[in-house]
Short mmCIF file of C-alpha atoms in Angstrom, two decimals:
data_model
loop_
_atom_site.label_atom_id
_atom_site.label_comp_id
_atom_site.label_asym_id
_atom_site.label_seq_id
_atom_site.Cartn_x
_atom_site.Cartn_y
_atom_site.Cartn_z
CA MET A 1 13.83 38.77 0.28
CA ASP A 2 12.82 42.20 -1.03
CA GLU A 3 11.57 40.66 -4.29
CA ILE A 4 9.63 37.97 -2.45
CA ALA A 5 8.07 40.45 -0.02
CA ALA A 6 7.15 42.88 -2.80
CA PRO A 7 3.48 42.65 -3.93
CA ALA A 8 2.84 40.87 -7.20
CA ASP A 9 1.53 42.75 -10.21
CA GLY A 10 -1.80 40.98 -10.13
CA ASP A 11 -2.36 41.38 -6.38
CA ALA A 12 -4.86 44.26 -6.20
CA ASP A 13 -5.10 44.28 -2.41
CA ALA A 14 -1.35 44.56 -1.96
CA GLN A 15 -1.12 47.31 -4.55
CA ALA A 16 -3.94 49.23 -2.86
CA ALA A 17 -2.16 49.00 0.47
CA GLY A 18 0.98 50.44 -1.09
CA SER A 19 3.35 48.59 1.22
CA ALA A 20 3.90 45.08 2.53
CA LYS A 21 2.74 45.17 6.12
CA GLY A 22 2.47 42.23 8.43
CA PRO A 23 4.36 38.91 8.21
CA VAL A 24 6.68 38.54 5.24
CA ARG A 25 6.34 35.38 3.10
CA ALA A 26 9.44 33.28 3.67
CA TYR A 27 8.90 31.05 0.62
CA HIS A 28 8.18 31.70 -3.01
CA GLU A 29 4.71 31.27 -4.50
CA ALA A 30 5.88 28.09 -6.23
CA VAL A 31 5.41 26.31 -2.91
CA LEU A 32 1.63 26.73 -3.10
CA SER A 33 -0.43 23.57 -3.47
CA GLN A 34 -1.79 24.44 -6.90
CA ARG A 35 1.76 24.64 -8.22
CA GLN A 36 3.03 21.43 -6.67
CA PRO A 37 3.11 18.19 -8.69
CA LYS A 38 0.28 15.74 -8.06
CA VAL A 39 0.77 12.15 -7.02
CA THR A 40 -0.29 10.95 -10.46
CA ASP A 41 2.47 13.06 -12.00
CA LEU A 42 4.99 10.73 -10.38
CA LEU A 43 3.66 7.68 -12.23
CA PRO A 44 5.89 6.62 -15.13
CA VAL A 45 3.82 7.12 -18.26
CA ARG A 46 6.48 7.08 -20.96
CA PRO A 47 7.61 3.55 -21.94
CA LEU A 48 11.25 4.58 -21.54
CA TRP A 49 10.81 5.37 -17.85
CA VAL A 50 8.86 2.15 -17.33
CA VAL A 51 11.73 0.12 -18.77
CA VAL A 52 14.29 2.07 -16.70
CA LEU A 53 12.42 1.44 -13.44
CA MET A 54 12.02 -2.26 -14.22
CA LEU A 55 15.72 -2.61 -14.96
CA ALA A 56 16.52 -0.76 -11.73
CA GLY A 57 14.33 -3.17 -9.74
CA LEU A 58 15.90 -6.23 -11.32
CA THR A 59 19.37 -4.78 -10.75
CA GLY A 60 18.60 -4.44 -7.04
CA ILE A 61 17.56 -8.10 -6.86
CA ALA A 62 20.72 -9.20 -8.67
CA ALA A 63 22.90 -7.11 -6.33
CA ILE A 64 21.27 -8.58 -3.19
CA GLU A 65 21.71 -12.13 -4.46
CA ALA A 66 25.33 -11.48 -5.40
CA ILE A 67 26.02 -10.15 -1.90
CA HIS A 68 24.27 -13.19 -0.43
CA VAL A 69 26.36 -15.62 -2.45
CA HIS A 70 29.58 -13.84 -1.50
CA ALA A 71 28.67 -13.68 2.20
CA VAL A 72 27.72 -17.37 2.43
CA SER A 73 30.81 -18.46 0.51
CA LEU A 74 33.20 -16.84 3.01
CA PRO A 75 35.09 -19.24 5.28
CA ALA A 76 34.11 -19.46 8.94
CA ILE A 77 35.91 -16.72 10.80
CA ALA A 78 35.56 -15.04 14.16
CA GLY A 79 32.65 -12.61 14.13
CA SER A 80 30.94 -14.17 11.09
CA GLU A 81 27.60 -13.71 12.82
CA LEU A 82 27.93 -10.02 12.12
CA LEU A 83 27.46 -10.80 8.43
CA ALA A 84 23.93 -12.07 9.03
CA PRO A 85 22.29 -8.97 7.45
CA LEU A 86 23.97 -9.94 4.19
CA ASN A 87 22.45 -13.43 4.26
CA ALA A 88 19.14 -13.47 2.40
CA ASP A 89 17.81 -16.31 4.58
CA CYS A 90 18.06 -14.30 7.80
CA ARG A 91 15.41 -11.94 9.11
CA GLY A 92 16.29 -8.29 8.98
CA SER A 93 18.58 -8.82 6.00
CA LEU A 94 18.91 -6.75 2.84
CA ALA A 95 16.54 -9.13 1.07
CA ALA A 96 13.87 -8.64 3.75
CA TRP A 97 14.24 -4.86 3.59
CA TYR A 98 14.05 -4.85 -0.21
CA SER A 99 10.97 -7.08 -0.19
CA SER A 100 9.27 -4.87 2.36
CA ALA A 101 10.07 -1.74 0.32
CA MET A 102 8.64 -3.23 -2.87
CA LEU A 103 5.43 -4.35 -1.17
CA ALA A 104 5.03 -0.96 0.53
CA ALA A 105 5.43 0.76 -2.86
CA ALA A 106 2.79 -1.59 -4.30
CA ALA A 107 0.42 -0.64 -1.45
CA ALA A 108 0.93 3.06 -2.22
CA LEU A 109 0.23 2.43 -5.90
CA ALA A 110 -2.95 0.57 -4.95
CA ILE A 111 -4.14 3.70 -3.12
CA VAL A 112 -3.39 5.75 -6.26
CA VAL A 113 -5.39 3.30 -8.37
CA PHE A 114 -8.28 3.55 -5.91
CA SER A 115 -8.25 7.36 -6.09
CA ILE A 116 -8.52 7.20 -9.90
CA ARG A 117 -10.92 4.28 -10.23
CA ALA A 118 -13.36 5.86 -7.76
CA HIS A 119 -14.27 8.42 -10.44
CA ARG A 120 -15.25 5.92 -13.14
CA ILE A 121 -18.85 6.71 -14.10
CA ASP A 122 -19.89 3.23 -15.27
CA ASP A 123 -18.78 1.40 -12.09
CA TYR A 124 -22.27 1.21 -10.59
CA ARG A 125 -21.49 -1.62 -8.16
CA GLY A 126 -18.39 0.01 -6.69
CA ARG A 127 -15.85 -2.56 -7.87
CA TYR A 128 -13.12 0.00 -7.26
CA ARG A 129 -13.29 -0.79 -3.53
CA ILE A 130 -11.25 -3.92 -4.18
CA TRP A 131 -8.18 -1.66 -4.28
CA LEU A 132 -8.67 -0.72 -0.64
CA TRP A 133 -8.52 -4.40 0.27
CA THR A 134 -5.51 -4.79 -2.01
CA ALA A 135 -3.72 -1.91 -0.31
CA ALA A 136 -4.42 -3.42 3.12
CA ALA A 137 -3.18 -6.84 2.00
CA LEU A 138 0.01 -5.38 0.51
CA THR A 139 0.67 -3.41 3.70
CA TRP A 140 0.37 -6.61 5.73
CA LEU A 141 2.70 -8.43 3.34
CA SER A 142 5.22 -5.60 3.68
CA LEU A 143 5.14 -5.98 7.47
CA ASP A 144 5.45 -9.74 7.13
CA ALA A 145 8.42 -9.49 4.78
CA ALA A 146 10.31 -7.30 7.24
CA THR A 147 9.49 -9.19 10.45
CA GLY A 148 8.62 -12.76 9.43
CA ILE A 149 5.45 -12.70 11.50
CA HIS A 150 3.93 -15.50 9.41
CA SER A 151 5.79 -18.13 11.43
CA ALA A 152 4.28 -16.82 14.66
CA ILE A 153 0.82 -16.88 13.06
CA GLY A 154 1.27 -20.50 12.01
CA LEU A 155 2.35 -21.54 15.50
CA ALA A 156 -0.52 -19.61 17.11
CA LEU A 157 -3.07 -21.29 14.86
CA ASN A 158 -1.67 -24.71 15.75
CA LEU A 159 -1.96 -23.94 19.45
CA VAL A 160 -5.49 -22.55 19.10
CA THR A 161 -6.72 -25.61 17.25
CA GLY A 162 -5.26 -27.83 20.00
CA GLN A 163 -2.90 -29.78 17.78
CA GLN A 164 -0.28 -31.72 19.66
CA VAL A 165 2.96 -31.32 17.77
CA VAL A 166 6.29 -32.81 18.61
CA THR A 167 9.11 -30.40 19.28
CA THR A 168 11.02 -31.52 16.21
CA SER A 169 8.03 -30.91 13.91
CA VAL A 170 6.87 -27.55 15.27
CA THR A 171 8.57 -25.61 12.48
CA ALA A 172 7.17 -27.82 9.72
CA ALA A 173 3.63 -27.75 11.15
CA SER A 174 3.58 -23.96 11.58
CA MET A 175 5.04 -23.52 8.10
CA LEU A 176 2.32 -25.65 6.54
CA THR A 177 -0.37 -23.78 8.50
CA TRP A 178 0.62 -20.26 7.47
CA ILE A 179 1.16 -21.29 3.85
CA VAL A 180 -2.36 -22.75 3.69
CA VAL A 181 -3.90 -19.68 5.35
CA TYR A 182 -2.02 -17.26 3.11
CA GLY A 183 -2.90 -19.32 0.05
CA LEU A 184 -6.62 -19.19 0.80
CA VAL A 185 -6.81 -15.50 1.75
CA PHE A 186 -4.45 -13.95 -0.76
CA GLY A 187 -5.34 -16.47 -3.45
CA ALA A 188 -8.99 -15.39 -3.31
CA LEU A 189 -7.92 -11.76 -3.51
CA GLY A 190 -5.67 -12.54 -6.45
CA MET A 191 -8.50 -14.26 -8.33
CA ARG A 192 -10.65 -11.16 -7.85
CA LEU A 193 -7.83 -8.97 -9.14
CA VAL A 194 -7.63 -11.08 -12.30
CA PHE A 195 -11.05 -9.77 -13.35
CA GLU A 196 -10.03 -6.22 -12.39
CA LEU A 197 -6.81 -6.35 -14.44
CA TRP A 198 -8.40 -8.05 -17.43
CA ASN A 199 -8.23 -4.93 -19.64
CA SER A 200 -4.49 -4.47 -19.07
CA ARG A 201 -2.48 -7.30 -20.56
CA LEU A 202 0.79 -6.24 -18.95
CA SER A 203 -0.76 -6.09 -15.49
CA LEU A 204 -2.53 -9.42 -15.90
CA THR A 205 0.64 -11.11 -17.14
CA ALA A 206 2.70 -9.71 -14.25
CA LEU A 207 0.07 -10.87 -11.72
CA LEU A 208 0.03 -14.40 -13.14
CA VAL A 209 3.83 -14.52 -13.09
CA ALA A 210 3.80 -13.39 -9.45
CA GLY A 211 1.32 -16.12 -8.53
CA PHE A 212 3.44 -18.75 -10.27
CA LEU A 213 6.59 -17.61 -8.45
CA TYR A 214 4.82 -17.58 -5.08
CA CYS A 215 3.66 -21.14 -5.66
CA ASP A 216 7.20 -22.24 -6.50
CA ALA A 217 8.56 -20.55 -3.37
CA ALA A 218 5.91 -22.29 -1.23
CA LEU A 219 6.79 -25.69 -2.72
CA LEU A 220 10.44 -25.06 -1.92
CA GLU A 221 9.57 -24.13 1.66
CA LEU A 222 7.56 -27.34 2.05
CA GLU A 223 10.45 -29.29 0.45
CA ILE A 224 8.11 -30.75 -2.16
CA ILE A 225 10.59 -29.70 -4.82
CA GLN A 226 14.31 -29.49 -4.21
CA ALA A 227 16.79 -26.85 -5.31
CA PRO A 228 19.73 -27.99 -7.47
CA ALA A 229 22.62 -29.32 -5.41
CA ASN A 230 25.20 -27.07 -7.09
CA LEU A 231 23.44 -23.90 -5.89
CA ILE A 232 24.34 -22.21 -2.63
CA SER A 233 21.81 -22.80 0.12
CA GLY A 234 18.98 -20.30 0.15
CA THR A 235 19.80 -18.67 -3.18
CA LEU A 236 16.91 -20.12 -5.16
CA GLU A 237 14.33 -19.51 -2.42
CA SER A 238 15.31 -15.89 -1.89
CA THR A 239 15.50 -15.22 -5.64
CA LEU A 240 12.04 -16.61 -6.28
CA THR A 241 10.58 -14.62 -3.40
CA LEU A 242 12.17 -11.35 -4.52
CA LEU A 243 11.07 -11.88 -8.11
CA ALA A 244 7.52 -12.64 -6.94
CA HIS A 245 7.40 -9.39 -4.95
CA PHE A 246 8.79 -7.48 -7.92
CA SER A 247 6.20 -9.01 -10.28
CA LEU A 248 3.42 -8.05 -7.87
CA LEU A 249 4.73 -4.48 -7.75
CA ALA A 250 4.93 -4.40 -11.55
CA ALA A 251 1.33 -5.63 -11.86
CA VAL A 252 -0.01 -2.84 -9.65
CA GLY A 253 2.25 -0.27 -11.31
CA PHE A 254 1.22 -1.26 -14.82
CA TYR A 255 -2.44 -1.02 -13.90
CA ALA A 256 -1.92 2.39 -12.25
CA ARG A 257 -0.40 3.60 -15.51
CA HIS A 258 -3.28 2.02 -17.44
CA VAL A 259 -6.04 3.72 -15.45
CA LEU A 260 -4.18 7.06 -15.56
CA LEU A 261 -3.95 6.93 -19.35
CA ASP A 262 -7.57 5.82 -19.57
CA ALA A 263 -8.78 8.63 -17.31
CA SER A 264 -6.82 11.28 -19.21
CA GLY A 265 -8.05 10.04 -22.61
CA ARG A 266 -4.60 9.00 -23.83
CA LEU A 267 -5.25 5.28 -23.96
CA LYS A 268 -5.33 3.84 -27.45
CA VAL A 269 -8.57 1.96 -28.15
CA HIS A 270 -8.82 -0.36 -31.15
CA ILE A 271 -12.17 -0.29 -32.94
CA ASP A 272 -12.80 -2.90 -35.63
CA THR A 273 -14.76 -0.86 -38.18
CA ASP A 274 -14.92 -3.68 -40.73
CA ARG A 275 -16.55 -6.02 -38.26
CA LYS A 276 -19.07 -3.35 -37.27
CA GLY A 277 -19.91 -2.65 -40.94
CA ASN A 278 -20.36 -6.32 -41.77
CA LYS A 279 -22.61 -6.77 -38.75
CA SER A 280 -24.85 -3.87 -39.81
CA LYS A 281 -25.04 -5.21 -43.35
CA ARG A 282 -26.02 -8.65 -42.11
CA SER A 283 -28.73 -7.20 -39.88
CA LYS A 284 -30.10 -5.12 -42.77
CA LEU A 285 -30.09 -8.17 -45.02
CA LYS A 286 -32.03 -10.19 -42.44
CA VAL A 287 -34.74 -7.51 -42.33
CA VAL A 288 -35.06 -7.49 -46.13
CA LYS A 289 -35.23 -11.29 -46.20
CA ALA A 290 -37.98 -11.42 -43.59
CA GLU A 291 -40.11 -8.85 -45.44
CA SER A 292 -39.69 -10.57 -48.79
CA LYS A 293 -40.64 -13.94 -47.32
CA GLN A 294 -43.80 -12.48 -45.82
CA ARG A 295 -44.82 -10.99 -49.15
CA SER A 296 -44.02 -14.21 -51.00
CA ALA A 297 -46.18 -16.17 -48.58
CA ALA A 298 -49.08 -13.73 -49.02
CA THR A 299 -48.91 -13.82 -52.87
CA PRO A 300 -50.50 -16.92 -54.52
CA GLN A 301 -48.11 -18.90 -56.65
CA PRO A 302 -49.30 -19.57 -60.26
CA THR A 303 -49.50 -23.20 -61.25
CA THR A 304 -48.63 -24.22 -64.79
CA THR A 305 -48.85 -27.48 -66.62
CA ASN A 306 -45.71 -28.59 -68.34
CA PRO A 307 -46.47 -31.12 -71.09
CA HIS A 308 -42.87 -32.24 -71.13
CA GLN A 309 -42.59 -32.70 -67.40
CA GLY A 310 -41.11 -36.16 -67.70
CA ASP A 311 -38.38 -35.01 -70.14
CA ALA A 312 -37.46 -31.65 -68.57
CA PRO A 313 -35.26 -31.49 -65.50
CA PRO A 314 -36.97 -30.54 -62.24
CA ARG A 315 -34.98 -27.27 -61.97
CA ALA A 316 -36.81 -25.79 -64.98
CA SER A 317 -40.19 -26.02 -63.23
CA SER A 318 -38.87 -24.49 -59.98
CA SER A 319 -37.18 -21.69 -61.90
CA TYR A 320 -40.42 -20.89 -63.76
CA GLN A 321 -42.41 -20.77 -60.51
CA SER A 322 -39.84 -18.62 -58.70
CA THR A 323 -39.75 -16.24 -61.69
CA ALA A 324 -43.50 -16.00 -61.82
CA ALA A 325 -43.75 -15.08 -58.14
CA PRO A 326 -41.88 -11.77 -58.47
CA ASN A 327 -43.83 -10.94 -61.66
CA SER A 328 -47.16 -11.47 -59.92
CA MET A 329 -45.95 -9.45 -56.95
CA ALA A 330 -44.87 -6.64 -59.24
CA ALA A 331 -48.22 -6.72 -61.04
CA LYS A 332 -50.08 -6.60 -57.74
CA SER A 333 -48.06 -3.66 -56.40
CA GLY A 334 -48.14 -1.76 -59.67
CA VAL A 335 -44.41 -1.85 -60.27
CA THR A 336 -43.23 -2.15 -63.87
CA ILE A 337 -40.04 -4.08 -64.29
CA SER A 338 -37.74 -2.48 -66.81
CA LYS A 339 -34.08 -1.79 -67.28
CA ASN A 340 -34.36 1.67 -65.76
CA ASN A 341 -36.08 0.72 -62.52
CA LEU A 342 -33.74 -2.22 -61.84
CA THR A 343 -31.06 0.20 -60.65
CA SER A 344 -30.79 0.67 -56.90
CA PRO A 345 -32.12 4.10 -55.90
CA ASP A 346 -30.45 4.26 -52.50
CA GLY A 347 -27.00 3.19 -53.64
CA TYR A 348 -27.15 -0.13 -51.84
CA ASP A 349 -24.55 -2.53 -53.05
CA ASP A 350 -26.41 -5.46 -54.65
CA GLU A 351 -23.35 -7.54 -55.28
CA GLU A 352 -22.54 -7.93 -51.59
CA ASP A 353 -25.34 -10.15 -50.39
CA ASP A 354 -27.38 -11.33 -53.39
CA ASP A 355 -25.76 -14.75 -53.10
CA ASN A 356 -27.27 -15.21 -49.63
CA TYR A 357 -30.75 -13.94 -50.49
CA GLY A 358 -33.81 -16.04 -51.21
CA ASP A 359 -34.03 -19.71 -52.04
CA SER A 360 -30.92 -21.61 -53.07
CA ASN A 361 -32.73 -22.90 -56.21
CA LEU A 362 -33.04 -19.39 -57.65
CA SER A 363 -30.47 -18.02 -60.03
CA LYS A 364 -28.41 -14.98 -59.24
CA SER A 365 -30.41 -12.62 -61.45
CA GLU A 366 -33.72 -13.88 -60.00
CA ARG A 367 -32.56 -13.32 -56.45
CA ARG A 368 -31.39 -9.83 -57.35
CA ARG A 369 -34.70 -8.98 -59.01
CA LEU A 370 -36.67 -10.32 -56.04
CA LYS A 371 -34.62 -8.22 -53.64
CA LYS A 372 -35.08 -5.04 -55.69
CA LEU A 373 -38.82 -5.56 -55.93
CA ALA A 374 -39.03 -6.03 -52.17
CA ARG A 375 -37.09 -2.82 -51.62
CA ARG A 376 -39.34 -0.84 -53.98
CA GLU A 377 -42.43 -2.17 -52.25
CA GLN A 378 -40.99 -1.06 -48.92
CA GLN A 379 -40.26 2.44 -50.27
CA ARG A 380 -43.75 2.70 -51.82
CA ARG A 381 -45.38 1.87 -48.47
CA ALA A 382 -43.17 4.34 -46.66
CA ALA A 383 -44.14 7.09 -49.13
#
């Protein structure tokens, strides 16, 4: 206590006073807010911790299902109703508590994602607000998993709409009603989250798996598909529901890790430099082609008479005309074609795109010469 109450070396006011007067600090300075870990520090960033937490979640599901199978398999004894919390089909069981805990953790992670995404500078339309709706929806699902309030909602909707249901079909009608309502509301929210999670493959995959498992659980509830006869009653339904909740938690957790790494600049971004270079070369080649075609159209083409036109192939005449066009252009612009000035002054690689330049009837050397003349004319005008 004497060391804690003593003034620190850097505390000028306490040193000037010479003694510690007034109330004595009962806790060390490490308790101050600037020295406490932030909420984002609790997110698992390292892949090892991510794998450990996923294995821990799956182990919890396996333990609950094993307890359920053992509890249901026991023979009927006096006081067996006290084992209801071990039955995954009953409300208030271990399965309900575990589902509620996972959904509550997902809601907390959604708030963390919202606090990070709100600072993204290119989100002009405020798409980050979807995480507030996600947190609210996950909180409601956590309450529903613990209490089973969805059945009461289904029955209330049937009574409000004035449907006359027989006593034997009340459960089936209310079940169909709440499944349809939940499917419309949370399905629309899930489709919006698909676009939000598009940049994170792990999150998107986990969300799609969760949606698939929820659909299977709903089909089992509606008895559209049947569980295998050799399984204990309620095992498949509870397993699918728990796995769906776990996949939903994993989707939100993966995206929280993704946005944290992205905000801190530790996210690896793949840039295809070859594709970018090829695109710039193609755009440069298109500009050179357009300029050369304009100059060729403005230069008159010389006409020659070939006395052996009937004997010579037609390619000889087209080659002579295409060769004469660059010569006339060079004579008009004052450029002398020689071996020295055929070299590229700016180091542009002529072998890359000379096959795609000019008319297809021109030879390779003619296309190369036409391209070089067009480049020299462009440089002369720029000078």
